Structure formats: C-alpha cells, structure tokens
Coordinates of C-alpha atoms and ligand atoms in Angstrom, one line a residue:
X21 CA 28.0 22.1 -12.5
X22 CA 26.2 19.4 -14.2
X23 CA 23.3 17.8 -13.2
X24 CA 22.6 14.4 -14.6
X25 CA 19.1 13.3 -14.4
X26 CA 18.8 9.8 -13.1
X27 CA 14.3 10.0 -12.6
X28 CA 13.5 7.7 -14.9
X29 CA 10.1 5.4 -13.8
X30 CA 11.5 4.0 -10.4
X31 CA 8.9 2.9 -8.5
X32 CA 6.9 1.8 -11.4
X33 CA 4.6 -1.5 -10.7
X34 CA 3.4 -4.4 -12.6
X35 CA 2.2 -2.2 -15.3
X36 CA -1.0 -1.7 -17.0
X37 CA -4.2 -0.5 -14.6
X38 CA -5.5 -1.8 -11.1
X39 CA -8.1 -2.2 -10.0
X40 CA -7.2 -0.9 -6.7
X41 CA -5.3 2.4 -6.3
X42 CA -3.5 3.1 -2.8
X43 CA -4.2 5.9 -0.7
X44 CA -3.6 6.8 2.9
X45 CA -3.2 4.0 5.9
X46 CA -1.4 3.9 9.0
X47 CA 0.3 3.1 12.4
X48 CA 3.9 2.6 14.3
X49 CA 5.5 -0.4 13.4
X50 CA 4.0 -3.3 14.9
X51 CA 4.6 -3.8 18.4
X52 CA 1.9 -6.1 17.6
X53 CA 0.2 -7.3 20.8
X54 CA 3.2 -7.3 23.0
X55 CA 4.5 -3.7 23.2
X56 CA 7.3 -5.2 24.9
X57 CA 11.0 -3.2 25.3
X58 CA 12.3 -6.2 23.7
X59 CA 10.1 -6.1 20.3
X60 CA 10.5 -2.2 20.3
X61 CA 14.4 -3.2 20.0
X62 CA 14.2 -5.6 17.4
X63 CA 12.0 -2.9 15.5
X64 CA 15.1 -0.3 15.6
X65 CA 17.8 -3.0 14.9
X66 CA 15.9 -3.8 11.5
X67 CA 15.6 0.0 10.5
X68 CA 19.0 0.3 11.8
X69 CA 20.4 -2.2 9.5
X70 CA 18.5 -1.3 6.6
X71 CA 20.1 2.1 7.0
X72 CA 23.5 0.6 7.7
X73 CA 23.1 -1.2 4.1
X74 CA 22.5 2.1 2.2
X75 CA 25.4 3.9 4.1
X76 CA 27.4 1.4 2.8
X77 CA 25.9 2.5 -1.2
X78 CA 26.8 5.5 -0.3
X79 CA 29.9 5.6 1.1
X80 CA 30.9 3.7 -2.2
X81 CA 29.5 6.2 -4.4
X82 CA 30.4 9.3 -2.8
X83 CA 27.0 9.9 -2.1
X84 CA 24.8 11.8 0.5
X85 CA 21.3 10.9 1.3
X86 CA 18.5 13.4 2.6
X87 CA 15.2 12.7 2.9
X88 CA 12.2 14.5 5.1
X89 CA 8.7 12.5 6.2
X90 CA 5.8 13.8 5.7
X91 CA 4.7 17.5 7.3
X92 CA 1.4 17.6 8.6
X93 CA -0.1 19.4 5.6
X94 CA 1.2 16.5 3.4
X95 CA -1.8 14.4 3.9
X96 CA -5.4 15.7 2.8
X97 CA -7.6 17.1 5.2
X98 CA -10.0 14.0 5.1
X99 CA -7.2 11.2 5.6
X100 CA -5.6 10.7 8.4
X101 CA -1.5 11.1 8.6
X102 CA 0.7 8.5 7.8
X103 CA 4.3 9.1 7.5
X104 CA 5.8 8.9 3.5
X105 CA 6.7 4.8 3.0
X106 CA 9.9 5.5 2.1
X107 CA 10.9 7.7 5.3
X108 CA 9.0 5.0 7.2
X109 CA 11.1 2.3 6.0
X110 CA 14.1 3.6 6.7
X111 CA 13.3 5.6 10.0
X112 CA 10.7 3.5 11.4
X113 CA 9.4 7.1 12.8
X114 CA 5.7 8.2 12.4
X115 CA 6.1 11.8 13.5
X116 CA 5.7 14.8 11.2
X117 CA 8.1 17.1 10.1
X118 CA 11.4 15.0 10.5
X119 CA 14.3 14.4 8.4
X120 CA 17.0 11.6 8.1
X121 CA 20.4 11.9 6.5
X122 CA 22.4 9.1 6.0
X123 CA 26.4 10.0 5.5
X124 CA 29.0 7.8 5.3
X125 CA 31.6 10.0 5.7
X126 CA 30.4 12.2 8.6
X127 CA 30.4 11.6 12.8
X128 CA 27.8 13.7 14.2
X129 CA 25.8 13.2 11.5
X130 CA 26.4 9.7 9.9
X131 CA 22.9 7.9 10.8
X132 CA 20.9 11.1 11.8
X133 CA 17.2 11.7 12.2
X134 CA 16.0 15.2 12.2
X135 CA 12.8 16.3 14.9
X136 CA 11.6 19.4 15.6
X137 CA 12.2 20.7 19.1
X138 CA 10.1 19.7 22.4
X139 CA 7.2 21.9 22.7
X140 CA 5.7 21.3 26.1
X141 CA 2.4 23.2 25.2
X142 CA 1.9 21.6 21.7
X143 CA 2.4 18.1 23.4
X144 CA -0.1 19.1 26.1
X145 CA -2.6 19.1 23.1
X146 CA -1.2 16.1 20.6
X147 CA 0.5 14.0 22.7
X148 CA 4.4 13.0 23.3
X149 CA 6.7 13.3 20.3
X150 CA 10.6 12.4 20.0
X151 CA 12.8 14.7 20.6
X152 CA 16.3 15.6 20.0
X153 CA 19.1 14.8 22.3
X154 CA 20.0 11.2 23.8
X155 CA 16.4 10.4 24.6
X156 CA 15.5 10.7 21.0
X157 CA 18.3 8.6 19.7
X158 CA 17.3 6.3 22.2
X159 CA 13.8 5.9 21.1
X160 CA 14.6 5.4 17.6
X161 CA 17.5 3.7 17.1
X162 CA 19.5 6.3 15.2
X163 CA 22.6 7.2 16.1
X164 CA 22.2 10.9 16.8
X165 CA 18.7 13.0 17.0
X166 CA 19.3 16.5 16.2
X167 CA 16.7 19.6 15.9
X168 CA 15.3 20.1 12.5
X169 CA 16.8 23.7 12.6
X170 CA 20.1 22.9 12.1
X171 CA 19.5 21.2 9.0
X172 CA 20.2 24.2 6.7
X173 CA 23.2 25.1 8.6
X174 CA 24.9 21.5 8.2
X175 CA 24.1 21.3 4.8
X176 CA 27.3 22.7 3.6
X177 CA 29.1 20.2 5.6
X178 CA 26.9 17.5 4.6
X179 CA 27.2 18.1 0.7
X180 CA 31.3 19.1 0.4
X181 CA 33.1 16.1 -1.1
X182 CA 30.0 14.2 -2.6
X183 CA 29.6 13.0 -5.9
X184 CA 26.1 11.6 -5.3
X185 CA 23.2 12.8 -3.6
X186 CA 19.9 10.9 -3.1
X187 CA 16.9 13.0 -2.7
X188 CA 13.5 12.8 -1.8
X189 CA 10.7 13.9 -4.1
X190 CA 11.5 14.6 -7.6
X191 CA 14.4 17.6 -7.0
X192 CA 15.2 17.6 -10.9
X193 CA 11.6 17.7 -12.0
X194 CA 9.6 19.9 -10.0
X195 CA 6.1 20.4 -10.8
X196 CA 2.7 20.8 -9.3
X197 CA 3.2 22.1 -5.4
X198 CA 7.0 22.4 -4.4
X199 CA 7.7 19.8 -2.2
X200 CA 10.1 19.7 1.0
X201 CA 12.5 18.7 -1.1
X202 CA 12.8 20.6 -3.4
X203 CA 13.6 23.5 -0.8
X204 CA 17.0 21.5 -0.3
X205 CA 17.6 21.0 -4.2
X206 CA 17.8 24.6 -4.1
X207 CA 19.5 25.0 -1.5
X208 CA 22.1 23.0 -3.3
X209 CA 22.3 25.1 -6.1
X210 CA 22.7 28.0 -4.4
X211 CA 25.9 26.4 -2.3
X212 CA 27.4 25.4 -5.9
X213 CA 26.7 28.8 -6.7
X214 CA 27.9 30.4 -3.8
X215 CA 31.1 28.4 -3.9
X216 CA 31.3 28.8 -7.8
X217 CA 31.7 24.9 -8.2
X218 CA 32.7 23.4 -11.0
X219 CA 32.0 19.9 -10.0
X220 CA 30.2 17.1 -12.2
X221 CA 27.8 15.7 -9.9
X222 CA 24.4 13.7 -9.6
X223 CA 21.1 13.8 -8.4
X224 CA 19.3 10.8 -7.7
X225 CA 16.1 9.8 -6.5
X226 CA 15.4 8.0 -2.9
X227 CA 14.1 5.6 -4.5
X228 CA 16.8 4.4 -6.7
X229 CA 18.7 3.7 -3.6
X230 CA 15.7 2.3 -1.1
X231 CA 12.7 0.5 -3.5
X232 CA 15.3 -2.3 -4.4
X233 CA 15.2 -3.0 -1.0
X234 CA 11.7 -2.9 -0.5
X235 CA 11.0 -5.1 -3.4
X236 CA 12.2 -7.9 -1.1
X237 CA 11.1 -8.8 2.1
X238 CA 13.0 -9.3 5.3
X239 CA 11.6 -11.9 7.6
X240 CA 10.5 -9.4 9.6
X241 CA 8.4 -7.6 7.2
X242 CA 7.3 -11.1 6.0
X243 CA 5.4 -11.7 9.7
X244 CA 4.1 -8.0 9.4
X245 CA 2.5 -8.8 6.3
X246 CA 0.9 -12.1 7.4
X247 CA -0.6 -10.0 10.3
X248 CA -2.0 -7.7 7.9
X249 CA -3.4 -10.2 5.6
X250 CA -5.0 -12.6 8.2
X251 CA -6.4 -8.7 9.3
X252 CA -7.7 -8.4 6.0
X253 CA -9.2 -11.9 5.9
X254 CA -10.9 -11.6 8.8
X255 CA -12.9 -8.9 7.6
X256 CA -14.2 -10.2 4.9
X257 CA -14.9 -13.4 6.6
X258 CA -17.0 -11.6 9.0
X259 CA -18.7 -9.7 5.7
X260 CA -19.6 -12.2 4.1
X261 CA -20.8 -14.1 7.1
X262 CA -23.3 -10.9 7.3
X263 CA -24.4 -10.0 3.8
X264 CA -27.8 -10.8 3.1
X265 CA -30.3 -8.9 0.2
X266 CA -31.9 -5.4 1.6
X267 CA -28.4 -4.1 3.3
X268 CA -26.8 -1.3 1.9
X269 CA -23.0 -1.3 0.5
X270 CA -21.7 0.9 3.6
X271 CA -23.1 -1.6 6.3
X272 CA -20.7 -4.5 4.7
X273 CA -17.9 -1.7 4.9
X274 CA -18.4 -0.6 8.2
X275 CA -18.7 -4.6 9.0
X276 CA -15.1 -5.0 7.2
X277 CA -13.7 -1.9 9.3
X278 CA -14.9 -2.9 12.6
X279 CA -12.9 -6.3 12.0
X280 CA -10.2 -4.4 11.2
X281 CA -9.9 -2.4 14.0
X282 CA -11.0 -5.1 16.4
X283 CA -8.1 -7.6 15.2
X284 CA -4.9 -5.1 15.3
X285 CA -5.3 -2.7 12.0
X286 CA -5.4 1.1 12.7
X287 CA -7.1 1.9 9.6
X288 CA -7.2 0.6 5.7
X289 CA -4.7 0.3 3.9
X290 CA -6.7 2.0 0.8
X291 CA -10.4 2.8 0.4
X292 CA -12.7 0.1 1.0
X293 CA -14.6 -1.2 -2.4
X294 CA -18.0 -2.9 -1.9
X295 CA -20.2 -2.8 -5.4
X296 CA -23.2 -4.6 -5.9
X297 CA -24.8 -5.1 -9.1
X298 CA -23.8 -2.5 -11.3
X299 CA -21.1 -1.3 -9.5
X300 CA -19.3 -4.7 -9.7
X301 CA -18.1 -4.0 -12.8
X302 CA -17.1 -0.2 -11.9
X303 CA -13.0 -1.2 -10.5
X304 CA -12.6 1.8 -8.5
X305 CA -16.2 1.6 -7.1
X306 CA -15.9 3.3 -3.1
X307 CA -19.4 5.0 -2.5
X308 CA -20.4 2.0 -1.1
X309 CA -24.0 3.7 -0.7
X310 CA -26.0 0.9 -3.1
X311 CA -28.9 -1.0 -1.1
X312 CA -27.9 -4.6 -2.5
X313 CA -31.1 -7.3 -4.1
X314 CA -31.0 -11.0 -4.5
X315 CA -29.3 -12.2 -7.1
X316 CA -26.3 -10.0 -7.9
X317 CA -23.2 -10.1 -6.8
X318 CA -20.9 -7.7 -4.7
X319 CA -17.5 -7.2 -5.4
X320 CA -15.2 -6.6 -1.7
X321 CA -11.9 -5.3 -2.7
X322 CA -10.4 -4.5 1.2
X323 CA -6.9 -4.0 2.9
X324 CA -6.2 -4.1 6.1
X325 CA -3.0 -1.7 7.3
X326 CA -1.1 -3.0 9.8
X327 CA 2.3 -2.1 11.4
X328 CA 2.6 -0.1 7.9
X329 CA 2.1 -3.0 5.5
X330 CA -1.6 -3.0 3.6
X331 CA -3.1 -6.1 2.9
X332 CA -5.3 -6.5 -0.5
X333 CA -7.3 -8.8 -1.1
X334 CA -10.8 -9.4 -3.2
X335 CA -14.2 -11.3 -2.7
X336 CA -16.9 -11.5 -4.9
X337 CA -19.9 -13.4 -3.7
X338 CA -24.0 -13.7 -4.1
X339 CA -25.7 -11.2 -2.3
X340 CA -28.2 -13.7 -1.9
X341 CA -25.9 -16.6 -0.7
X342 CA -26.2 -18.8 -3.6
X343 CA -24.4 -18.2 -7.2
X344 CA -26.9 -18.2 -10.0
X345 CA -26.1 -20.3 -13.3
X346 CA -24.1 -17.8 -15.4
X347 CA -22.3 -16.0 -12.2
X348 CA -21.2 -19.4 -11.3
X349 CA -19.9 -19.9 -15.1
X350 CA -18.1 -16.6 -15.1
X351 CA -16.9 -17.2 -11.1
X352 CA -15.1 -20.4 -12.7
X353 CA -13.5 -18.8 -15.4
X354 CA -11.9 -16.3 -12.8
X355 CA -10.9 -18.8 -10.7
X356 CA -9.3 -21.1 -13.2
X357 CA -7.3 -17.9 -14.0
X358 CA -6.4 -16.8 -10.8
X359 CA -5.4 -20.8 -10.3
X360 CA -3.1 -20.7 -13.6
X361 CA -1.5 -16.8 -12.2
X362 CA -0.4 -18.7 -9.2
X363 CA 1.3 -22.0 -11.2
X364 CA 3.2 -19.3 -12.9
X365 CA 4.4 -17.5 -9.8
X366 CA 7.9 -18.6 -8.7
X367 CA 11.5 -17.7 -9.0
X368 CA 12.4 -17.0 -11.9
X369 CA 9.4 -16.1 -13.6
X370 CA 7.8 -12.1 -14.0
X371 CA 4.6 -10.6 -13.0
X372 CA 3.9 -10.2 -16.7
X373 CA 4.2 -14.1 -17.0
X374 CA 1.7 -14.2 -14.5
X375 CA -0.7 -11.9 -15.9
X376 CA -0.3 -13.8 -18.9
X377 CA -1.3 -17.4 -17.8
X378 CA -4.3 -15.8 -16.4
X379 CA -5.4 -14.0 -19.3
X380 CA -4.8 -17.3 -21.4
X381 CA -7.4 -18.9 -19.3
X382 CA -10.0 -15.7 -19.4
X383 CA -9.1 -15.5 -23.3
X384 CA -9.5 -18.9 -24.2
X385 CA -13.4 -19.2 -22.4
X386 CA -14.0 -15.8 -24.5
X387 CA -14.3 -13.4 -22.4
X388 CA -10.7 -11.8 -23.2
X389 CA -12.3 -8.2 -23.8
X390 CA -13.5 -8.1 -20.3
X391 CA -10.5 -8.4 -18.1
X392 CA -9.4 -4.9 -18.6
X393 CA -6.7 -4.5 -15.7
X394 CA -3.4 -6.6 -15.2
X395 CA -3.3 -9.7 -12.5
X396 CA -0.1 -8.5 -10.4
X397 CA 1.1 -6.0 -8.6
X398 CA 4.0 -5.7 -5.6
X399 CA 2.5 -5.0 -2.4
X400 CA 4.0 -3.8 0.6
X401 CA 4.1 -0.5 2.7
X402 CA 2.3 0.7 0.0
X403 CA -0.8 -1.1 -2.1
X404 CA 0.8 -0.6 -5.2
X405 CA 4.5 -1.2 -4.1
X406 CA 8.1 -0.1 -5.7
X407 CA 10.8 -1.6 -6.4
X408 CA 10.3 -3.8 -9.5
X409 CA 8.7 -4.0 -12.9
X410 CA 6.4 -6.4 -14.8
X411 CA 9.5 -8.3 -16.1
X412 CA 11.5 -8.2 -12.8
X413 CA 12.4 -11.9 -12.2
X414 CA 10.6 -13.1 -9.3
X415 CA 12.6 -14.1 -6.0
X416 CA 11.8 -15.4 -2.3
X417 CA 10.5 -12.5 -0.2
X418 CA 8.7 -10.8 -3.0
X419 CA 5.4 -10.1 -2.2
X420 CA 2.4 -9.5 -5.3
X421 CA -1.0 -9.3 -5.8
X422 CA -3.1 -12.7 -7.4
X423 CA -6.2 -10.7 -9.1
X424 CA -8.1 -11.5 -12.5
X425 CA -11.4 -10.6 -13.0
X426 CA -14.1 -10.0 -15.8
X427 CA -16.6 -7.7 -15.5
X428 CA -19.7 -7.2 -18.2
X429 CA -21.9 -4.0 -17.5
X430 CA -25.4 -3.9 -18.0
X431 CA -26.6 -3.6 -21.4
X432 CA -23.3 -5.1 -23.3
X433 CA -23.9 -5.4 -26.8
X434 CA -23.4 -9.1 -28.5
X435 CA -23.4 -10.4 -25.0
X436 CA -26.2 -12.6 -23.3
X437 CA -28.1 -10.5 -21.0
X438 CA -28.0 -12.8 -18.6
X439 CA -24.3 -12.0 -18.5
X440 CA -25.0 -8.4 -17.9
X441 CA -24.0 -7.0 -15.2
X442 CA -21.8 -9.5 -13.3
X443 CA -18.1 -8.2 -11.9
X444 CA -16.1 -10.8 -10.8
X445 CA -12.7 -10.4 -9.2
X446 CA -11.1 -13.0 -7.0
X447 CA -7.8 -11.5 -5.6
X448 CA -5.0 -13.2 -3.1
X449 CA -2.0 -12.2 -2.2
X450 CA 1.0 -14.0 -2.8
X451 CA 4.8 -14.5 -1.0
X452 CA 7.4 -16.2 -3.6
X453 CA 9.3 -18.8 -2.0
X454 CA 11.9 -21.1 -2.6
X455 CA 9.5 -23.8 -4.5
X456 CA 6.6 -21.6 -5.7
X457 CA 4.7 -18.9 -4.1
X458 CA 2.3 -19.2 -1.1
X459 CA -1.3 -17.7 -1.0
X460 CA -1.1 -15.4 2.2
X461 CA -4.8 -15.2 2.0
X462 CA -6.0 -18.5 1.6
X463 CA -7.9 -18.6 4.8
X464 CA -11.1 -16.6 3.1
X465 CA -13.0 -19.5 1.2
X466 CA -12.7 -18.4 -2.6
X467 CA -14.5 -21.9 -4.1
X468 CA -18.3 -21.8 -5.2
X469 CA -18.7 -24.0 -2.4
X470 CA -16.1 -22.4 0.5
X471 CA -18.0 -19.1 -0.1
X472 CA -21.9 -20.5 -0.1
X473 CA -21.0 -22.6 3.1
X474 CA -19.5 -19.3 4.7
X475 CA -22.5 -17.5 4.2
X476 CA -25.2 -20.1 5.4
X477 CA -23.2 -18.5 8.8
X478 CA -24.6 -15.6 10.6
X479 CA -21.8 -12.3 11.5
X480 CA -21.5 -9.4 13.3
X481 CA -24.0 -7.3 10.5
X482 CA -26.6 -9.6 11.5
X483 CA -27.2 -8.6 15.4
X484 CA -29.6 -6.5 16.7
X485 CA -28.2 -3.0 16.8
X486 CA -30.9 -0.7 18.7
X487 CA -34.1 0.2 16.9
X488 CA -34.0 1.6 13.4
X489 CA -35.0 4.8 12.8
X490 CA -38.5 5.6 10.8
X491 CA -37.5 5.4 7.1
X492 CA -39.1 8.6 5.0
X493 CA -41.0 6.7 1.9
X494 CA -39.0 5.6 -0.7
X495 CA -40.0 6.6 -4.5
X496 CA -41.1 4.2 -6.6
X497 CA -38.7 2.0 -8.4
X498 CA -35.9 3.6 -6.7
X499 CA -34.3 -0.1 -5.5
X500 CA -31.5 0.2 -6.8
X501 CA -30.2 3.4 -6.8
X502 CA -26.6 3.4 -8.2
X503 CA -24.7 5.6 -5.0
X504 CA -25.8 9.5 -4.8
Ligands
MN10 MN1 -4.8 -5.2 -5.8

C-alpha cells in the first residue's frame, strides 16, 4: 500500500495577514422569512445537486468520499455550535455527530447521510433531531439516512474497489487532538492490513474536492450573502447612528448585535471589533471594554451570519461625529485605495492585483509602512473562505473582501504626532460580475460626508434604557483605560 500525500495548502486565502480572523457563527440554511415547504425544497435540491456534482468526480476517479460534521465537543465551551462549513455545504444539516458519504458506485449508500439514532429522552431536553429511516431522508434531501452505527460496518464495502478517497480533516497528517477522521484513516489501514492489500491508492483532502466549488457562488448562495451583508450593514448603520463620546466600546457592540439579531442573523459571523483610540490601530482588537473621548476614532470591523454565510464589513468613524484635520487626510488616503482595489476587481484579474492597486495608492501618499495586512480575502460560509489563492483569476460568483487600512500607534517615531494614534480601515465586500465587481455593502455611507451626515442621526444606543446604576469613583486620569 502506498499512500500518496495530496495536503498541500488547499484552502489557503488571499495570503498575507487579516485583519479579521473567523471564528464560530451560525444557523439552518435560510428559510429566510418564509419557512415555507417550498423554500425548505429548493434548500435540499441545491445541496442535492452540489452532491450530485462531486459524485460525478468521483465516480470518475474511483473515489469514495467520507466526511463527519462537527460532534458537540468540536466547538469551544464559550461558542455556540455551528456545524463544520464543509459538511454544511454539502449536507445542508446543522446537527451534531452526523456523517455523509458520497459513492458513486454503491445503492444503499450512494448519497448517504449518517445520524445518530432517535433518543426520545435526549430530545425531551434539546429538541427534535433528524433521524434515520424515510423521515430523515425526507427532511434532508439525501437519498438514504442511515444510523451512525453502521458506519464502521459498511466501511469495507464502501472502500473495496476505490482508487481515491476524500477525507475530512487532515488523515495523512495527524497532529494536535485526533480528529473524527482520523478514526476512519485508521480504520482504513487496518482493512488494507487485514486484507493484506497491495493496492496503490490515494488520500485526499475534502477539500480538494469541495472548496473549488465553494470558491464560486451559486445564485442561491449569492441572495444568502446579500441577506447577510444588508444584516451586517444594518448594524453598523444603527452604531454609528448611536456613537457619541463617553460610551464604552461594548455598548456599540451590543448596539451592532441587537441589529443583528433583530434583522435575521442568529449570531456573528466572527467576533465583533470596536477600538477606539489606541485600539484602532490594534487589528484583532475584541475587548471592546474602552470608554471612547472626542476626537478619536473607532474602528467597527462586524459580520453578520446568516443562513451560514458571514458578512464582513469595516467602519471607521469620529467618535465625536466630525473627522478632525489629519483623520480626515488619512480617511482619504484609505478610501482612494479601497476606490483603486475595486477598479482592479473583475474577471480576469487576482486578489493580489487588487491588494496591489491599493497599496499603490497608500504607498504613493507615504504611508506604505502602515498598511501591514493584505486588501482581499474570499468570503463565504466562512470569513476567511477556501477555495482560491491570491493569484486565482477572478470570475462572476466570487465573493472577496475590499479592506485597506493604515493604522499609526501612539508614540510613532518620525511621524507627526498628530498622526499618532489614528487606525483607519474601510472594508466592503465585493461579488465579481460579468463587467466588474459590485460593492455588496455599499448601503453603509463610507464618504467623509455619508458618515458625518449619518451620525448627526440619533439610534437605538441613544434611548433611555432604565436608570443607571451608581458608578463607584473613578481614579484619576483613568479616561481612557486601554480594555482590562
Ligand atoms: Mn475582512
């Protein structure tokens, strides 16, 4: 037996560092507002036919694929559970401890999705779940639902004649925890050993197989994503609507959230950034515990998650309302280069082309040295999505982050001091068409103007909300304490 190693980077993004990592999110594909029989059918015929186009990969390669979601002791303690994005996206199920296999060549188990068995008494305490049997195919769309136990005994069956098998996690490079999958690498092993096989086969990622087709967007996944990104807006709208000097960080957060969850998102997509002052230059900033003073500005870097698909989407405005002198110069030079990013999105064109005709702009004005993260990244189920690279040619249905920034932290030697401390970031997210590439986000004002107007405007932080309670006294010069 030899195992070639396919692993390789797949899933790799637009290279570089982000400013915004991706973490937990969740919800059941959108049956956005309608819940309707007929929009829970269109659902399963998308998943269906995404899984009819790999069995057709596979049947052409000889190949197997076998992949388990998420368990309930896959997510941390403190987030809540969302199943794996690549289990999602081809099962459309949000229910621990599945499997799918996908197997050209088999009948009973061609398009099969894996639950564990009906436990009356656990659903007494966490509600309904799939089951196997008829009913369960007919919930999901697959064409058979069998009990997760009689994975291990199929798995002869499933893996005699293949050439190929796809795998979740990293079977050929196991390290840290062992995952799920790994369980079934081994298992493989010890069938070729068992049977003494000779056979030249290989082991492949999931992902080789499923991020290409993630990279591009289905129409249907195009009108998910709009929902999530109006979602997105929407919150920062009502932010910045609200901000005024003497709030603290988490009260523009919670503002954010609340929209969220009042206009269709059951949680964000990653951990919501909002740093004042200081922490606008600090990218992955999410204590959010900062009481925020006139004249600085606040960085909100926010996604919505809805129906699975994260928005993500930047802000930076005056906490104050009005843009001083040299925040307004350094605002302009971001948006000039955020303006440039988009001229260079289209088909054709890469996400490095696109970080470089922002960082032309942000070079040129002399402030190269402070734009330390790249412009572009694929988003998708996930924040930071898979399926392409930062020289992958752009084409309709791709979906990527807009998002320069410069950011000069107090005390910056050879810099102006009135400079000091001002983080700017200005991000959008973008859907390559035919012609160009659209701004999804282009509702939430991003001029000088567009965001000054917006926050003459009262919000939802600014209403009365019961009476505060006594505050203990607050140390001297203790303002601006920078979180805890
Ligand atoms: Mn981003």
């Amino acid at each position: 037996m030899a195992v070639r190693d396919r692993w390789g980077g797949a899933g790799e993004t637009g290279g570089g560092r982000w400013p915004m990592r991706g973490t937990a999110g969740a919800l059941a594909l959108a049956l956005l507002a309608t819940g309707s029989a007929v929009a829970r059918a269109q659902d399963k015929a998308e998943f269906a036919a995404r899984r009819e186009r790999v069995l057709k990969t596979l049947g052409e390669e000889q190949a197997v694929l076998i992949l388990r979601g998420n368990a309930e002791a896959d997510i941390a303690a403190h987030q809540s559970w969302r199943q794996s994005s690549d289990f999602y996206y081809l099962a459309g199920h949000d229910e621990a401890g599945a499997a799918l296999v996908l197997n050209p060549t088999g009948r009973r188990v061609r398009d099969a999705l894996f639950v564990p068995a009906k436990n009356p008494d656990k659903e007494r305490w966490d509600g309904p779940r799939v089951g196997p049997g008829p009913e369960g195919a007919e919930a999901t769309g697959f064409g058979n639902v069998l009990p997760i136990s009689e994975l291990d005994d199929l798995f002869p069956a499933l893996v005699e004649d293949k050439k190929k098998f796809y795998l979740g996690g990293e079977p050929t490079k196991p390290k840290g925890p062992h995952p799920p999958e790994m369980d079934l690498f081994r298992r493989l092993r010890e069938h070729w050993a068992l049977i003494g096989s000779p056979k030249t086969v290989e082991i492949a990622p999931v992902g080789a197989v499923i991020h290409p087709l993630r990279l591009v967007k289905s129409p249907a996944e195009i009108a998910i994503y709009r929902r999530a990104v109006d979602i997105t807006g929407r919150g920062l709208l009502e932010a910045m609507r609200s901000l005024e000097p003497g709030q603290n960080e988490g009260e523009a957060e919670a503002v954010i959230e609340y929209a969220f969850r009042r206009f269709g998102a059951v949680r964000c997509g990653f951990d919501t950034i909002v740093g004042s002052g200081p922490n606008s230059c600090v990218l992955h900033y999410v204590k959010n515990t900062r009481t925020m003073q006139a004249g600085e500005v606040v960085v909100l870097d926010v996604g919505a998650e809805h129906g699975y698909y994260t928005g993500d989407v930047t802000r930076t405005v005056p906490v104050s309302g009005t843009f001083s002198p040299a925040q307004r110069e350094i605002y302009e030079i971001v948006y000039r280069a955020q303006e440039a990013a988009f001229a260079a999105s289209r088909p054709g064109s890469t996400l490095s082309a696109v970080h470089g005709a922002a960082r032309k702009v942000i070079e040129d004005a002399g402030f190269g040295k402070f734009f330390i993260h790249g412009t572009a990244h694929w988003i998708g189920l996930d924040v930071h999505d898979v399926g392409g690279h930062p020289f992958t040619k752009l084409a309709p249905g791709m979906i990527h982050s807009v998002e320069p920034g410069i950011y000069i932290p107090e005390g910056t030697k050879g810099v102006d001091p009135k400079y000091w401390g001002i983080g700017v970031r200005i991000e959008d997210d973008a859907l390559v068409t035919e012609g160009g590439c659209e701004n999804l986000s282009a509702a939430v004002p991003r001029t000088v103007e567009g965001i000054e107007a917006l926050m003459r405007e009262r919000g939802l932080g600014n209403l009365p909300c019961g009476e505060a309670p006594a505050k203990p006294a607050e140390p001297k010069g203790a303002g601006s304490p920078a979180g805890r």
